[in-house]
XYZ file of C-alpha atoms in Angstrom:
165
model
C 13.084 -7.943 -5.805
C 14.000 -9.214 -2.345
C 13.963 -6.681 0.299
C 17.252 -5.442 1.909
C 18.223 -6.601 5.201
C 18.305 -3.818 7.966
C 20.840 -4.065 10.791
C 19.199 -4.037 14.163
C 20.341 -2.778 17.719
C 22.744 -5.370 19.423
C 20.755 -6.189 22.582
C 20.636 -9.284 24.897
C 19.732 -9.943 28.541
C 19.115 -6.637 29.520
C 16.595 -6.275 26.711
C 14.275 -8.890 28.251
C 15.108 -8.325 31.935
C 12.510 -5.844 32.676
C 9.102 -8.259 32.568
C 6.686 -5.350 32.287
C 7.961 -4.644 28.653
C 8.329 -8.616 27.663
C 5.565 -10.791 26.510
C 5.592 -14.414 28.079
C 3.799 -17.564 26.791
C 3.883 -20.755 28.705
C 3.118 -24.288 27.512
C 3.315 -27.616 29.117
C 4.267 -30.468 27.143
C 3.767 -34.269 28.033
C 7.510 -35.111 26.805
C 10.874 -34.763 28.466
C 12.449 -31.549 27.718
C 15.397 -33.134 25.586
C 12.338 -34.213 23.176
C 11.078 -30.842 22.791
C 14.765 -29.434 22.578
C 15.251 -31.768 19.628
C 12.189 -30.486 17.992
C 13.417 -26.729 18.703
C 17.058 -27.715 16.786
C 15.394 -29.144 13.681
C 14.775 -26.371 11.111
C 11.993 -27.993 9.182
C 10.025 -28.594 12.495
C 9.313 -24.984 12.706
C 7.560 -24.727 9.552
C 5.177 -27.156 10.968
C 3.939 -25.007 13.929
C 4.588 -21.199 12.798
C 3.906 -19.390 9.858
C 7.691 -19.871 8.872
C 8.554 -20.947 5.669
C 12.307 -22.024 6.215
C 15.004 -22.163 8.685
C 18.618 -22.391 8.045
C 21.461 -22.856 10.541
C 24.444 -20.835 9.223
C 26.896 -21.935 12.078
C 28.203 -25.477 12.303
C 27.253 -27.633 15.278
C 27.702 -27.872 18.273
C 25.542 -24.873 18.854
C 26.365 -22.387 21.376
C 26.421 -18.655 22.270
C 27.253 -16.818 19.146
C 25.336 -19.299 17.032
C 23.654 -17.744 13.722
C 20.639 -18.822 11.636
C 18.315 -17.535 9.180
C 14.744 -17.598 9.222
C 12.291 -16.950 6.582
C 8.297 -16.154 7.013
C 7.283 -15.616 3.233
C 9.238 -13.145 1.641
C 10.321 -11.714 5.134
C 14.007 -12.676 6.272
C 15.510 -12.526 9.588
C 19.304 -13.218 10.626
C 19.443 -14.250 14.257
C 22.406 -14.231 16.716
C 22.365 -16.434 19.635
C 23.195 -14.748 23.016
C 22.319 -17.569 25.456
C 22.302 -21.422 24.879
C 22.514 -24.120 27.220
C 21.538 -27.548 25.721
C 18.316 -28.923 26.484
C 17.404 -25.883 28.495
C 17.750 -22.691 26.835
C 17.865 -20.419 23.690
C 17.705 -16.871 23.468
C 18.703 -14.828 20.358
C 18.297 -11.342 18.917
C 17.412 -10.257 15.349
C 20.589 -9.191 14.249
C 19.231 -8.055 10.628
C 15.843 -8.447 9.137
C 13.366 -6.846 6.406
C 10.909 -6.414 9.344
C 10.173 -2.678 10.569
C 12.023 -3.135 13.940
C 14.753 -1.637 15.826
C 15.429 -4.259 18.214
C 14.054 -7.820 18.909
C 14.770 -10.806 21.143
C 13.139 -14.178 21.634
C 14.011 -16.426 24.525
C 12.910 -20.090 24.764
C 13.455 -21.950 27.814
C 12.495 -25.375 28.863
C 11.815 -26.644 32.567
C 11.282 -29.700 33.621
C 7.678 -30.855 35.289
C 6.345 -33.832 36.818
C 4.570 -34.887 33.537
C 7.229 -33.414 31.087
C 8.395 -30.000 30.701
C 7.316 -26.502 30.281
C 8.429 -24.137 27.583
C 8.624 -20.413 28.797
C 8.944 -18.375 25.533
C 9.630 -14.522 26.306
C 9.772 -11.776 23.417
C 10.462 -8.209 23.222
C 10.388 -6.019 20.156
C 11.077 -2.455 19.602
C 9.732 -0.647 16.728
C 8.805 2.692 15.450
C 5.586 4.410 16.995
C 3.109 1.669 17.910
C 4.624 -0.964 15.688
C 6.513 -2.446 18.944
C 3.292 -3.429 20.932
C 1.480 -4.597 17.735
C 4.366 -6.710 16.850
C 4.784 -8.177 20.214
C 1.022 -8.979 20.388
C 1.059 -10.832 16.955
C 4.189 -12.819 17.746
C 2.590 -13.627 21.300
C -0.662 -14.834 19.791
C 1.094 -17.050 17.035
C 3.194 -18.781 19.654
C 0.471 -19.213 21.826
C -1.344 -20.815 18.775
C 1.452 -22.950 17.642
C 2.577 -24.495 20.587
C -0.051 -26.984 20.569
C 0.583 -27.470 17.101
C 4.170 -28.472 17.905
C 3.076 -30.707 20.636
C 0.883 -32.626 18.124
C 3.760 -32.738 15.413
C 6.262 -33.983 18.036
C 3.441 -36.712 19.096
C 2.409 -38.003 15.671
C 6.511 -38.133 14.594
C 7.838 -40.045 17.740
C 10.490 -41.437 15.941
C 11.905 -38.019 14.664
C 12.493 -36.905 18.298
C 13.631 -39.912 20.177
C 10.216 -41.080 21.600
C 10.003 -44.410 19.751
């Protein structure tokens, strides 16, 4: 039987403003940020570099603030609402509802041009009962850190999918 989705606190910029409470992972890509952005928009690509089993955009394009999507991690489901959106630069969302033991959660993906390509800055903060917040934050940070080199390899190995051919 599927687990019931639970509503989370509606948080946004203010929730990730305090760097002392936010996890940060950076990764340098040898690709222009438009290429990495294209990979972030492709639902199937997320399943290639993170333990995500499915991503479904539930809002029509063009995507913007207010866009929604649902992500599945095995039997867990997360409904996300985007509160920041700048094409080719930034997407940030909060967990609106999920089956996870959280009170609030935000992920923020920012792409910055660099001389050799771009850098992805990922920020994350979770609030959960007891010590679960720091535990979940640590697991997410570790997963992203391990996953970003896999995303880079997937883009490199599938150049035409991302406009590199």
